[in-house]
PDB file of C-alpha atoms in Angstrom:
ATOM      1  CA  MET A   1      93.270  20.205 -34.508  1.00 64.00           C
ATOM      2  CA  ALA A   2      91.753  23.538 -34.895  1.00 84.00           C
ATOM      3  CA  LEU A   3      93.073  26.175 -36.930  1.00 91.00           C
ATOM      4  CA  THR A   4      95.016  29.739 -35.427  1.00 94.00           C
ATOM      5  CA  GLN A   5      95.337  33.087 -37.008  1.00 94.00           C
ATOM      6  CA  ALA A   6      97.637  35.159 -37.220  1.00 96.00           C
ATOM      7  CA  THR A   7      98.211  38.805 -38.522  1.00 97.00           C
ATOM      8  CA  LEU A   8     100.705  39.742 -41.288  1.00 98.00           C
ATOM      9  CA  SER A   9     103.597  42.143 -39.152  1.00 98.00           C
ATOM     10  CA  ALA A  10     104.904  42.911 -43.248  1.00 98.00           C
ATOM     11  CA  ALA A  11     103.140  43.391 -46.091  1.00 98.00           C
ATOM     12  CA  MET A  12     103.456  40.227 -48.338  1.00 98.00           C
ATOM     13  CA  ALA A  13     104.322  41.586 -52.211  1.00 98.00           C
ATOM     14  CA  ILE A  14     102.973  39.509 -55.137  1.00 96.00           C
ATOM     15  CA  ASP A  15     106.908  37.619 -55.216  1.00 97.00           C
ATOM     16  CA  ASP A  16     107.542  36.638 -51.789  1.00 98.00           C
ATOM     17  CA  THR A  17     108.430  33.390 -50.030  1.00 97.00           C
ATOM     18  CA  LYS A  18     108.499  34.256 -46.903  1.00 97.00           C
ATOM     19  CA  ILE A  19     105.909  36.400 -44.551  1.00 97.00           C
ATOM     20  CA  LEU A  20     106.210  37.802 -40.907  1.00 98.00           C
ATOM     21  CA  VAL A  21     103.807  37.040 -38.699  1.00 98.00           C
ATOM     22  CA  SER A  22     102.425  38.287 -35.600  1.00 97.00           C
ATOM     23  CA  ALA A  23     103.069  34.784 -33.685  1.00 95.00           C
ATOM     24  CA  ALA A  24     104.445  31.367 -34.444  1.00 94.00           C
ATOM     25  CA  THR A  25     101.469  29.448 -33.659  1.00 93.00           C
ATOM     26  CA  GLY A  26     100.471  26.445 -35.471  1.00 93.00           C
ATOM     27  CA  PHE A  27     103.092  27.567 -38.009  1.00 96.00           C
ATOM     28  CA  ALA A  28     104.637  24.107 -39.531  1.00 94.00           C
ATOM     29  CA  ILE A  29     106.825  22.519 -42.782  1.00 95.00           C
ATOM     30  CA  GLY A  30     103.667  20.950 -44.600  1.00 95.00           C
ATOM     31  CA  ASN A  31     100.860  22.915 -42.571  1.00 95.00           C
ATOM     32  CA  LYS A  32      98.543  24.899 -45.035  1.00 96.00           C
ATOM     33  CA  VAL A  33      98.112  28.979 -44.807  1.00 96.00           C
ATOM     34  CA  ARG A  34      94.757  31.327 -46.224  1.00 96.00           C
ATOM     35  CA  ILE A  35      95.911  34.043 -46.278  1.00 96.00           C
ATOM     36  CA  ASP A  36      92.952  36.138 -48.498  1.00 95.00           C
ATOM     37  CA  ASP A  37      91.681  33.720 -51.057  1.00 93.00           C
ATOM     38  CA  GLU A  38      95.730  32.877 -51.504  1.00 96.00           C
ATOM     39  CA  VAL A  39      96.259  28.833 -49.910  1.00 95.00           C
ATOM     40  CA  LEU A  40     100.124  28.968 -49.136  1.00 96.00           C
ATOM     41  CA  GLN A  41     102.534  26.089 -47.711  1.00 96.00           C
ATOM     42  CA  VAL A  42     104.974  25.980 -44.701  1.00 97.00           C
ATOM     43  CA  SER A  43     108.081  25.044 -47.185  1.00 97.00           C
ATOM     44  CA  LYS A  44     111.243  23.514 -45.723  1.00 95.00           C
ATOM     45  CA  GLY A  45     113.528  25.450 -43.900  1.00 94.00           C
ATOM     46  CA  TYR A  46     110.722  27.300 -41.485  1.00 96.00           C
ATOM     47  CA  VAL A  47     112.536  27.090 -38.196  1.00 95.00           C
ATOM     48  CA  ALA A  48     109.541  26.267 -35.313  1.00 93.00           C
ATOM     49  CA  SER A  49     108.370  29.165 -33.427  1.00 94.00           C
ATOM     50  CA  SER A  50     109.700  32.047 -35.439  1.00 96.00           C
ATOM     51  CA  THR A  51     107.801  34.671 -36.847  1.00 97.00           C
ATOM     52  CA  THR A  52     109.079  34.450 -40.091  1.00 97.00           C
ATOM     53  CA  VAL A  53     107.358  31.431 -41.822  1.00 98.00           C
ATOM     54  CA  PRO A  54     108.663  30.406 -45.640  1.00 98.00           C
ATOM     55  CA  LEU A  55     105.557  29.881 -48.102  1.00 97.00           C
ATOM     56  CA  LEU A  56     105.033  28.292 -51.178  1.00 97.00           C
ATOM     57  CA  ARG A  57     102.603  30.187 -53.232  1.00 97.00           C
ATOM     58  CA  GLY A  58      99.433  30.158 -55.002  1.00 95.00           C
ATOM     59  CA  GLN A  59      98.447  26.379 -53.845  1.00 94.00           C
ATOM     60  CA  GLU A  60      95.509  24.629 -54.369  1.00 91.00           C
ATOM     61  CA  SER A  61      95.129  26.874 -58.131  1.00 93.00           C
ATOM     62  CA  THR A  62      95.015  29.274 -56.258  1.00 94.00           C
ATOM     63  CA  ILE A  63      96.945  32.702 -57.569  1.00 95.00           C
ATOM     64  CA  ALA A  64     100.005  34.482 -55.953  1.00 96.00           C
ATOM     65  CA  ARG A  65      98.599  38.161 -55.033  1.00 95.00           C
ATOM     66  CA  ALA A  66      99.883  40.854 -52.935  1.00 97.00           C
ATOM     67  CA  HIS A  67      98.051  40.873 -49.350  1.00 97.00           C
ATOM     68  CA  PRO A  68      98.587  43.841 -46.879  1.00 98.00           C
ATOM     69  CA  VAL A  69     100.491  44.888 -43.590  1.00 98.00           C
ATOM     70  CA  SER A  70      96.973  43.630 -40.808  1.00 97.00           C
ATOM     71  CA  ALA A  71      96.467  41.133 -42.772  1.00 97.00           C
ATOM     72  CA  LYS A  72      94.983  37.150 -41.272  1.00 96.00           C
ATOM     73  CA  VAL A  73      96.341  34.565 -41.567  1.00 96.00           C
ATOM     74  CA  LEU A  74      94.868  31.044 -40.996  1.00 95.00           C
ATOM     75  CA  VAL A  75      97.393  28.145 -40.546  1.00 96.00           C
ATOM     76  CA  GLY A  76      97.197  25.140 -39.658  1.00 93.00           C
ATOM     77  CA  ALA A  77      96.181  20.759 -40.742  1.00 91.00           C
ATOM     78  CA  ALA A  78      94.982  20.685 -44.130  1.00 85.00           C
ATOM     79  CA  SER A  79      92.873  18.225 -42.264  1.00 87.00           C
ATOM     80  CA  ASP A  80      91.574  21.446 -40.136  1.00 87.00           C
ATOM     81  CA  THR A  81      86.949  21.979 -40.444  1.00 77.00           C
ATOM     82  CA  GLY A  82      87.147  25.748 -40.762  1.00 78.00           C
ATOM     83  CA  TRP A  83      89.233  27.057 -43.962  1.00 77.00           C
ATOM     84  CA  GLY A  84      86.528  29.275 -44.585  1.00 69.00           C
ATOM     85  CA  VAL A  85      87.400  28.877 -48.717  1.00 56.00           C
ATOM     86  CA  ALA A  86      86.398  26.377 -51.369  1.00 50.00           C
ATOM     87  CA  THR A  87      90.011  24.668 -52.947  1.00 47.00           C
ATOM     88  CA  ALA A  88      90.726  22.042 -54.964  1.00 47.00           C
ATOM     89  CA  PHE A  89      91.095  19.979 -52.533  1.00 46.00           C
ATOM     90  CA  ASP A  90      88.322  21.334 -49.790  1.00 46.00           C
ATOM     91  CA  ARG A  91      86.183  19.901 -52.497  1.00 45.00           C
ATOM     92  CA  GLY A  92      87.841  16.480 -53.119  1.00 46.00           C
ATOM     93  CA  PRO A  93      88.957  14.902 -56.163  1.00 43.00           C
ATOM     94  CA  GLN A  94      86.894  15.526 -59.020  1.00 41.00           C
ATOM     95  CA  TRP A  95      85.525  12.690 -61.142  1.00 41.00           C
TER      96      TRP A  95
END
């Protein structure tokens, strides 16, 4: 599966747990999301085709931060390639 891209339709504050996106394509519970350098995960409660997306913040040792309106949002399965940031998940086990 390929990554899909949307944009934030509203700014995201550092403590927000939901985002409003321009398009719902690719969003599903458990999918990985990247906004700037923050990795997030679509959480329980997401309704298919909704542009309001509940998220778990600061995944894979990233730090939750604010994001401006129109920020690029990448979404897809964790196994997809092309995420563009090296996270703990991408590097695999650290033995």
